[in-house]
Tab-separated table of C-alpha atoms and ligand atoms in Angstrom:
chain	number	residue	atom	x	y	z
A	1	MET	CA	0.170	-0.054	-0.114
A	2	ILE	CA	1.207	3.441	-0.927
A	3	ILE	CA	1.562	6.060	1.788
A	4	SER	CA	1.096	9.582	0.545
A	5	SER	CA	-1.389	11.062	3.556
A	6	ALA	CA	-2.489	10.328	6.831
A	7	THR	CA	-5.974	9.145	5.360
A	8	ASP	CA	-3.724	6.268	4.054
A	9	PHE	CA	-2.292	5.553	7.304
A	10	ARG	CA	-5.978	5.516	8.829
A	11	GLU	CA	-6.527	2.783	6.088
A	12	ALA	CA	-3.845	0.922	6.920
A	13	ALA	CA	-4.660	1.057	10.713
A	14	ARG	CA	-8.399	0.275	10.203
A	15	ARG	CA	-6.882	-2.992	8.661
A	16	LYS	CA	-4.429	-3.782	11.044
A	17	LEU	CA	-6.034	-2.582	14.674
A	18	PRO	CA	-8.679	-4.833	16.549
A	19	PRO	CA	-11.809	-2.739	16.516
A	20	PHE	CA	-11.648	-1.577	20.029
A	21	LEU	CA	-8.796	0.298	19.426
A	22	PHE	CA	-9.475	1.736	15.999
A	23	HIS	CA	-12.819	2.576	17.148
A	24	TYR	CA	-11.708	4.617	20.356
A	25	LEU	CA	-9.146	6.177	18.248
A	26	ASP	CA	-11.074	7.114	15.161
A	27	GLY	CA	-14.377	8.031	16.802
A	28	GLY	CA	-15.741	10.905	18.954
A	29	ALA	CA	-19.069	11.682	20.843
A	30	GLY	CA	-22.464	11.408	20.274
A	31	ALA	CA	-23.438	11.363	16.635
A	32	GLU	CA	-20.143	12.652	15.797
A	33	GLN	CA	-21.333	15.910	14.542
A	34	THR	CA	-18.085	17.823	16.011
A	35	LEU	CA	-15.774	15.620	15.148
A	36	ARG	CA	-16.977	15.821	11.771
A	37	ALA	CA	-16.950	19.460	11.565
A	38	ASN	CA	-13.816	19.606	12.558
A	39	VAL	CA	-12.519	17.993	9.612
A	40	ASP	CA	-15.222	19.871	6.857
A	41	ASP	CA	-14.495	23.117	8.555
A	42	LEU	CA	-10.795	23.104	8.312
A	43	GLN	CA	-10.666	21.646	4.432
A	44	ASN	CA	-13.165	24.755	3.450
A	45	VAL	CA	-10.774	27.303	4.261
A	46	LYS	CA	-9.615	28.712	1.235
A	47	LEU	CA	-6.208	30.355	0.957
A	48	ARG	CA	-5.357	33.307	-1.534
A	49	GLN	CA	-3.031	32.167	-4.602
A	50	ARG	CA	-0.167	34.285	-4.990
A	51	VAL	CA	2.578	34.474	-7.737
A	52	LEU	CA	5.828	35.768	-8.374
A	53	ARG	CA	6.639	36.273	-4.969
A	54	GLY	CA	9.348	33.605	-4.753
A	55	SER	CA	12.037	33.275	-2.539
A	56	GLU	CA	15.218	30.856	-2.464
A	57	SER	CA	14.969	30.033	1.598
A	58	LEU	CA	11.962	29.200	3.772
A	59	ASP	CA	11.859	29.409	7.160
A	60	LEU	CA	9.740	26.823	8.819
A	61	SER	CA	11.234	27.497	12.361
A	62	THR	CA	9.104	28.335	15.219
A	63	HIS	CA	10.161	29.532	18.855
A	64	TRP	CA	8.415	28.410	22.160
A	65	PHE	CA	8.788	29.254	25.278
A	66	GLY	CA	12.334	29.602	24.746
A	67	ARG	CA	13.431	27.108	22.468
A	68	ASP	CA	13.529	26.951	19.330
A	69	TYR	CA	11.970	24.103	16.764
A	70	ALA	CA	11.795	23.066	13.628
A	71	LEU	CA	8.179	23.072	12.417
A	72	PRO	CA	5.308	24.862	14.083
A	73	ILE	CA	3.921	21.470	14.866
A	74	ALA	CA	3.735	19.647	18.385
A	75	LEU	CA	2.300	15.942	18.844
A	76	ALA	CA	-1.021	16.044	20.531
A	77	PRO	CA	-1.223	14.377	23.983
A	78	VAL	CA	-3.052	10.688	22.887
A	79	GLY	CA	-4.189	8.182	25.814
A	80	LEU	CA	-2.944	4.911	25.622
A	81	ALA	CA	-0.717	5.344	22.902
A	82	GLY	CA	1.605	2.844	23.690
A	83	MET	CA	-1.563	0.068	22.773
A	84	TYR	CA	-1.068	1.054	19.629
A	85	ALA	CA	2.720	0.188	18.934
A	86	ARG	CA	4.814	-1.312	21.212
A	87	ARG	CA	6.311	1.076	23.733
A	88	GLY	CA	4.119	3.616	21.795
A	89	GLU	CA	4.878	6.467	23.430
A	90	VAL	CA	8.693	6.017	22.956
A	91	GLN	CA	8.730	5.789	19.530
A	92	ALA	CA	6.761	8.683	19.133
A	93	VAL	CA	9.046	10.837	21.404
A	94	GLN	CA	12.184	9.560	19.519
A	95	ALA	CA	10.094	10.633	16.204
A	96	CYS	CA	9.897	14.057	17.482
A	97	GLY	CA	13.496	14.116	18.826
A	98	LYS	CA	14.453	13.569	14.924
A	99	ALA	CA	12.235	16.297	13.600
A	100	ASN	CA	13.050	18.575	16.521
A	101	ILE	CA	9.227	19.442	17.355
A	102	PRO	CA	8.084	18.983	21.141
A	103	PHE	CA	6.046	15.817	21.940
A	104	ILE	CA	3.197	16.175	24.577
A	105	GLN	CA	2.707	13.081	27.049
A	106	SER	CA	-0.450	12.059	28.113
A	107	THR	CA	-1.373	11.480	31.631
A	108	VAL	CA	-2.718	7.992	30.102
A	109	SER	CA	0.389	6.746	28.743
A	110	VAL	CA	1.232	3.511	28.765
A	111	CYS	CA	5.094	4.214	29.159
A	112	SER	CA	6.301	5.907	32.268
A	113	LEU	CA	7.146	9.466	32.201
A	114	ALA	CA	10.690	8.562	33.072
A	115	GLU	CA	11.071	6.177	30.209
A	116	VAL	CA	9.845	8.595	27.840
A	117	ALA	CA	11.942	11.737	29.451
A	118	ALA	CA	15.192	9.426	29.134
A	119	ARG	CA	14.443	8.775	25.206
A	120	ALA	CA	13.002	12.605	24.714
A	121	GLY	CA	16.381	14.106	24.332
A	122	LYS	CA	15.248	17.533	25.319
A	123	PRO	CA	12.474	18.781	27.586
A	124	ILE	CA	9.401	16.880	27.522
A	125	TRP	CA	5.666	18.709	27.192
A	126	PHE	CA	3.108	16.854	29.720
A	127	GLN	CA	-0.500	17.034	29.698
A	128	LEU	CA	-2.410	16.347	32.961
A	129	TYR	CA	-6.021	15.973	33.477
A	130	VAL	CA	-8.270	17.511	36.264
A	131	LEU	CA	-8.884	14.830	38.712
A	132	LYS	CA	-10.559	14.735	41.870
A	133	ASP	CA	-7.424	13.309	44.011
A	134	ARG	CA	-5.608	16.421	44.098
A	135	GLY	CA	-2.760	14.989	46.078
A	136	PHE	CA	-2.451	12.221	43.072
A	137	MET	CA	-2.193	15.404	40.648
A	138	ARG	CA	0.286	17.232	43.119
A	139	ASP	CA	2.320	14.069	43.190
A	140	VAL	CA	2.189	13.654	39.252
A	141	MET	CA	3.245	17.216	38.835
A	142	ARG	CA	6.003	16.710	41.141
A	143	ARG	CA	7.577	13.927	39.005
A	144	ALA	CA	7.183	15.697	35.846
A	145	SER	CA	9.518	18.610	37.233
A	146	GLU	CA	12.087	16.148	38.436
A	147	LEU	CA	11.858	14.348	35.172
A	148	GLY	CA	12.678	18.051	33.563
A	149	ALA	CA	9.096	18.419	32.176
A	150	THR	CA	9.105	22.274	31.461
A	151	THR	CA	5.731	22.947	29.965
A	152	LEU	CA	2.105	21.075	31.477
A	153	PHE	CA	-1.001	21.148	29.315
A	154	PHE	CA	-3.831	21.255	31.470
A	155	THR	CA	-6.841	19.641	30.243
A	156	VAL	CA	-9.748	21.813	31.154
A	157	ASP	CA	-13.085	20.155	28.534
A	158	MET	CA	-12.999	16.717	30.349
A	159	PRO	CA	-14.595	17.144	33.806
A	160	VAL	CA	-16.568	14.508	32.605
A	161	PRO	CA	-15.875	11.832	30.048
A	162	GLY	CA	-17.848	12.444	26.923
A	163	ASN	CA	-20.458	9.750	25.573
A	164	ARG	CA	-18.717	7.890	22.722
A	165	TYR	CA	-21.192	5.483	21.308
A	166	ARG	CA	-18.968	3.643	19.290
A	167	ASP	CA	-17.075	2.587	22.163
A	168	LEU	CA	-20.189	0.663	23.568
A	169	HIS	CA	-20.704	-1.098	20.417
A	170	SER	CA	-16.821	-1.878	19.795
A	171	GLY	CA	-15.846	-3.442	23.416
A	172	MET	CA	-13.996	-0.870	24.262
A	173	SER	CA	-16.202	0.206	27.342
A	174	GLY	CA	-19.399	-1.803	28.445
A	175	PRO	CA	-19.855	-4.639	30.560
A	176	ALA	CA	-19.232	-7.070	28.123
A	177	GLY	CA	-15.972	-4.973	27.258
A	178	PRO	CA	-12.932	-7.190	28.228
A	179	ARG	CA	-14.279	-10.380	26.475
A	180	ARG	CA	-14.406	-8.769	23.571
A	181	ARG	CA	-11.654	-7.224	23.632
A	182	MET	CA	-9.724	-10.251	24.277
A	183	LEU	CA	-11.537	-11.985	21.356
A	184	GLN	CA	-10.725	-9.138	19.099
A	185	ALA	CA	-6.809	-9.485	20.020
A	186	MET	CA	-6.756	-12.891	19.425
A	187	MET	CA	-8.145	-12.403	15.877
A	188	HIS	CA	-5.522	-9.431	15.278
A	189	PRO	CA	-2.264	-11.327	16.152
A	190	ARG	CA	0.065	-9.034	14.461
A	191	TRP	CA	-1.225	-6.211	16.080
A	192	ALA	CA	-0.778	-7.896	19.074
A	193	TRP	CA	2.497	-9.247	18.381
A	194	ASP	CA	3.708	-5.956	17.707
A	195	VAL	CA	2.493	-4.465	20.856
A	196	GLY	CA	3.917	-6.790	22.579
A	197	LEU	CA	1.120	-8.925	24.154
A	198	PHE	CA	2.467	-11.986	23.361
A	199	GLY	CA	5.239	-13.444	25.083
A	200	ARG	CA	6.470	-11.249	27.504
A	201	PRO	CA	4.365	-9.088	30.313
A	202	HIS	CA	2.999	-5.671	29.115
A	203	ASP	CA	4.979	-3.659	30.927
A	204	LEU	CA	2.511	-0.772	31.802
A	205	GLY	CA	5.046	1.715	32.946
A	206	ASN	CA	2.983	4.787	33.519
A	207	ILE	CA	-0.024	2.672	34.998
A	208	SER	CA	2.108	0.786	37.757
A	209	ALA	CA	3.477	4.211	38.851
A	210	TYR	CA	-0.662	4.867	40.102
A	211	ARG	CA	0.106	2.268	42.604
A	212	GLY	CA	-2.307	1.979	45.338
A	213	HIS	CA	-5.161	3.027	42.812
A	214	ALA	CA	-4.869	0.647	39.709
A	215	THR	CA	-2.713	-3.144	39.438
A	216	GLY	CA	-3.682	-3.371	35.546
A	217	LEU	CA	-5.474	-1.714	32.394
A	218	GLU	CA	-9.118	-2.513	33.686
A	219	ASP	CA	-8.410	-1.507	36.982
A	220	TYR	CA	-6.989	2.057	35.979
A	221	ILE	CA	-9.403	2.760	33.410
A	222	GLY	CA	-11.662	2.267	35.833
A	223	TRP	CA	-10.026	4.501	38.807
A	224	LEU	CA	-9.266	7.335	36.236
A	225	GLY	CA	-12.982	7.359	35.011
A	226	SER	CA	-14.281	7.539	38.557
A	227	ASN	CA	-11.707	10.144	39.545
A	228	PHE	CA	-12.851	13.285	36.515
A	229	ASP	CA	-14.279	16.072	38.535
A	230	PRO	CA	-16.974	17.577	37.207
A	231	GLY	CA	-16.966	20.554	39.816
A	232	ILE	CA	-14.278	22.019	39.046
A	233	SER	CA	-13.899	25.864	38.322
A	234	TRP	CA	-11.537	28.656	37.847
A	235	ALA	CA	-10.891	29.454	41.519
A	236	ASP	CA	-9.931	25.868	42.175
A	237	LEU	CA	-7.397	26.316	39.364
A	238	GLN	CA	-5.397	28.458	41.007
A	239	TRP	CA	-3.400	26.113	43.066
A	240	ILE	CA	-1.849	24.554	40.233
A	241	ARG	CA	-1.058	27.696	38.952
A	242	ASP	CA	0.704	28.164	42.722
A	243	GLU	CA	2.513	24.787	42.353
A	244	TRP	CA	3.475	24.701	38.614
A	245	LYS	CA	6.620	26.549	38.410
A	246	GLY	CA	7.459	25.932	34.321
A	247	GLU	CA	4.711	27.010	31.309
A	248	LEU	CA	1.202	26.355	31.911
A	249	ILE	CA	-1.401	25.947	28.917
A	250	LEU	CA	-4.461	25.459	29.115
A	251	LYS	CA	-6.163	22.880	26.755
A	252	GLY	CA	-10.050	22.744	25.238
A	253	ILE	CA	-10.938	26.592	25.195
A	254	LEU	CA	-13.662	26.949	22.395
A	255	ASP	CA	-15.213	30.122	23.897
A	256	VAL	CA	-13.687	33.539	23.732
A	257	GLU	CA	-14.814	34.480	27.023
A	258	ASP	CA	-12.815	31.334	28.366
A	259	ALA	CA	-10.036	32.544	26.143
A	260	ARG	CA	-10.168	35.765	27.888
A	261	ASP	CA	-10.478	34.283	31.543
A	262	ALA	CA	-7.161	32.234	30.765
A	263	LEU	CA	-5.291	34.920	30.098
A	264	ASP	CA	-6.792	36.473	32.908
A	265	PHE	CA	-5.752	33.545	35.139
A	266	GLY	CA	-2.287	33.871	33.619
A	267	ALA	CA	-2.177	31.222	31.519
A	268	ASP	CA	0.850	31.237	29.408
A	269	GLY	CA	-1.172	29.647	26.362
A	270	ILE	CA	-4.407	27.908	25.590
A	271	VAL	CA	-5.126	25.114	22.665
A	272	VAL	CA	-8.239	26.004	21.014
A	273	SER	CA	-9.526	22.577	20.920
A	274	ASN	CA	-12.841	20.474	21.578
A	275	HIS	CA	-10.913	17.273	22.046
A	276	GLY	CA	-11.265	15.694	18.642
A	277	GLY	CA	-14.864	16.022	18.807
A	278	ARG	CA	-14.778	13.263	21.670
A	279	GLN	CA	-16.212	15.841	24.514
A	280	LEU	CA	-19.340	17.814	23.717
A	281	ASP	CA	-21.291	16.832	20.651
A	282	GLY	CA	-22.563	19.702	19.052
A	283	ALA	CA	-19.807	22.320	19.900
A	284	PRO	CA	-18.516	24.175	17.033
A	285	SER	CA	-15.399	23.150	15.158
A	286	SER	CA	-11.813	24.130	16.261
A	287	ALA	CA	-11.316	26.210	13.105
A	288	SER	CA	-14.216	28.207	13.334
A	289	VAL	CA	-13.880	29.572	16.472
A	290	LEU	CA	-10.336	30.228	16.457
A	291	PRO	CA	-10.462	33.491	14.634
A	292	ALA	CA	-12.575	35.375	17.008
A	293	ILE	CA	-10.218	33.617	19.987
A	294	ALA	CA	-7.167	34.813	17.937
A	295	GLU	CA	-8.415	38.387	17.441
A	296	ALA	CA	-9.390	38.597	21.228
A	297	VAL	CA	-5.465	37.239	23.013
A	298	LYS	CA	-3.412	36.770	19.849
A	299	GLY	CA	0.099	38.057	21.208
A	300	ARG	CA	-0.350	38.363	24.643
A	301	MET	CA	-0.554	34.294	24.861
A	302	ARG	CA	0.364	31.489	22.762
A	303	ILE	CA	-2.349	29.745	20.919
A	304	PHE	CA	-2.324	26.370	20.195
A	305	ALA	CA	-5.139	24.754	17.961
A	306	ASP	CA	-6.214	21.122	16.799
A	307	GLY	CA	-8.750	19.445	15.562
A	308	GLY	CA	-9.050	17.697	11.909
A	309	VAL	CA	-5.604	18.657	11.015
A	310	ARG	CA	-4.802	15.552	8.753
A	311	THR	CA	-2.293	17.510	6.222
A	312	GLY	CA	0.217	20.067	5.908
A	313	THR	CA	-2.235	22.541	4.135
A	314	ASP	CA	-4.521	21.984	7.434
A	315	VAL	CA	-1.453	23.014	9.788
A	316	PHE	CA	-0.944	26.281	7.159
A	317	ARG	CA	-4.888	26.858	7.306
A	318	MET	CA	-4.802	26.795	11.474
A	319	LEU	CA	-1.631	29.058	11.091
A	320	ALA	CA	-3.784	31.371	8.603
A	321	LEU	CA	-6.512	31.161	11.259
A	322	GLY	CA	-4.369	32.594	13.883
A	323	ALA	CA	-2.716	29.652	15.468
A	324	ASP	CA	0.635	30.117	16.666
A	325	GLY	CA	1.129	26.269	16.696
A	326	VAL	CA	-0.760	23.089	15.507
A	327	LEU	CA	-1.248	19.928	17.433
A	328	LEU	CA	-1.663	16.203	15.673
A	329	GLY	CA	-4.112	13.907	17.556
A	330	ARG	CA	-5.304	10.925	15.317
A	331	ALA	CA	-3.016	12.014	12.720
A	332	PHE	CA	0.157	10.733	14.203
A	333	ILE	CA	-1.406	7.265	16.072
A	334	TYR	CA	-2.617	6.216	12.585
A	335	ALA	CA	1.120	6.347	11.560
A	336	LEU	CA	2.406	5.133	14.891
A	337	ALA	CA	-0.209	2.127	14.710
A	338	THR	CA	1.004	1.205	11.454
A	339	HIS	CA	4.428	1.914	10.977
A	340	GLY	CA	5.511	2.584	14.271
A	341	GLN	CA	8.838	5.432	14.747
A	342	ALA	CA	9.285	5.076	10.945
A	343	GLY	CA	5.760	6.215	10.165
A	344	VAL	CA	5.621	8.960	12.502
A	345	GLU	CA	8.619	10.361	10.801
A	346	ARG	CA	7.104	9.939	7.353
A	347	LEU	CA	4.019	11.419	8.275
A	348	LEU	CA	5.877	14.474	9.622
A	349	ALA	CA	7.997	14.808	6.350
A	350	ILE	CA	5.034	14.467	4.273
A	351	MET	CA	3.398	17.274	6.434
A	352	GLU	CA	6.547	19.606	6.044
A	353	LYS	CA	6.525	18.982	2.168
A	354	ASP	CA	2.998	20.287	2.023
A	355	LEU	CA	3.797	23.339	4.157
A	356	ARG	CA	7.040	24.429	2.513
A	357	THR	CA	4.727	23.924	-1.091
A	358	ASN	CA	2.243	26.236	0.446
A	359	MET	CA	4.570	28.648	1.643
A	360	VAL	CA	5.867	29.263	-2.025
A	361	LEU	CA	2.112	28.949	-3.286
A	362	THR	CA	0.885	31.622	-1.097
A	363	GLY	CA	4.060	33.696	-1.422
A	364	VAL	CA	5.353	33.841	2.225
A	365	LYS	CA	8.980	33.368	3.290
A	366	SER	CA	8.631	32.142	7.103
A	367	VAL	CA	5.885	30.647	9.074
A	368	ALA	CA	5.907	33.697	11.287
A	369	GLU	CA	4.335	35.433	8.060
A	370	ILE	CA	1.399	33.168	7.779
A	371	GLY	CA	-1.636	34.946	9.176
A	372	PRO	CA	-5.405	35.762	8.155
A	373	HIS	CA	-4.359	38.003	5.014
A	374	LEU	CA	-3.753	34.544	3.333
A	375	LEU	CA	-7.500	33.285	3.873
A	376	ALA	CA	-9.280	34.095	0.794
A	377	ASP	CA	-12.524	34.934	1.906
A	378	ARG	CA	-11.179	38.010	4.216
A	379	ALA	CA	-9.007	39.478	1.426
B	401	FNR	C1	-7.173	12.117	22.408
B	401	FNR	N1	-7.188	13.404	23.193
B	401	FNR	C2	-6.301	13.603	24.415
B	401	FNR	N2	-6.105	15.128	25.109
B	401	FNR	C3	-5.913	15.205	26.274
B	401	FNR	O1	-5.216	16.278	26.599
B	401	FNR	N3	-5.289	14.100	27.018
B	401	FNR	C4	-5.632	12.672	26.717
B	401	FNR	O2	-5.263	11.825	27.039
B	401	FNR	C5	-6.272	12.341	25.226
B	401	FNR	N4	-6.011	10.999	24.758
B	401	FNR	C6	-7.000	11.080	23.488
B	401	FNR	C7	-7.310	10.156	22.785
B	401	FNR	C8	-7.294	9.784	21.558
B	401	FNR	C9	-7.675	8.386	20.801
B	401	FNR	C10	-7.639	10.481	20.814
B	401	FNR	C11	-7.986	10.968	19.183
B	401	FNR	C12	-7.431	12.106	21.287
B	401	FNR	C13	-7.404	14.850	22.101
B	401	FNR	C14	-5.766	15.560	21.617
B	401	FNR	O3	-5.174	15.476	22.414
B	401	FNR	C15	-6.365	16.074	20.350
B	401	FNR	O4	-7.284	17.555	21.142
B	401	FNR	C16	-7.173	15.795	19.609
B	401	FNR	O5	-7.255	14.719	19.042
B	401	FNR	C17	-7.324	16.537	18.112
B	401	FNR	O6	-7.884	16.045	17.369
B	401	FNR	P1	-7.652	15.392	16.161
B	401	FNR	O7	-6.275	15.571	15.743
B	401	FNR	O8	-7.686	13.871	16.201
B	401	FNR	O9	-8.741	15.332	14.963
């Protein structure tokens, strides 16, 4: 199979993965309207084609929080990445190291923070959920900081897990889940072999770090599910600002008023995101709200955006809509699941090429020059 885009990686992942994992990755909340809108609205963003404004050299580099990166892209925190490929988070962070872009490690990783930090080659970015157990959160933040994490992505759009119907059908959740997952795993031996389920104990490095809460994956997912905090408010967040000495980014902002509140709160940045359409079905797409949010807070805090980014052109579009940086979610996991680290490297190379091509075709020389003046319907 010839791989030329994230869509090809997705098709390969659909063939390789047991259905419970593919649909957990691919699906969203409710009727998946927000999930579809993320992709469709972004693809509908029209760009201005400009001619005869060429340059021999292009600058794709980006400067975030005192460090230089090669592309305006980071890998989003994706839970259970280590279930898609053997030591999945490690393979992904190594691909980031080669491409010189940031990797954001999820709270719900399979590999431990220590394992990932040791292979990162540069300070890692870490994502944390709002959990009722504040002692646990404090503990994780301390550990992340000791391991050199500089930047905390605090995910605020998951006070409760979204209702994901596909997970019930596939066996990812629901009472019959464990049996169905076991059966599916047996029918997908290539995947099971690749992630290391056969022949050797599966090392749940991160999950075993939650000792006292969970003894294995099932237990851990149950503990986490019952630990989301639906009562969280801005006032509750202050202790995190006090506790975390590095940069603090609020992930899951979709409303202009919330973006202003994040600025007043003292966040160093936000991620304009609806969690990839996995939380509030009916929420607007990231692409549709990004311009108004950028108008309200751009330049005073970093604006990252995600949701529906599948190509380098989509990265360009998010930048034109007002983002300073773009996170890849599903796209990189499709690549990781099918081709491991090499797949993620290939995906990033494809996106870089797209981005370069678009810069030439729109007449810009650097990422910093990409902005709303390149949107066809705003010109
Ligand atoms: C996620 N996302 C997510 N976000 C987060 O803050 N912590 C997490 O553990 C996870 N886990 C997770 C698992 C899976 C399978 C998916 C698909 C997504 C959300 C993720 O960081 C990002 O916001 C979206 O994936 C962006 O949308 P796209 O690029 O997938 O369309």
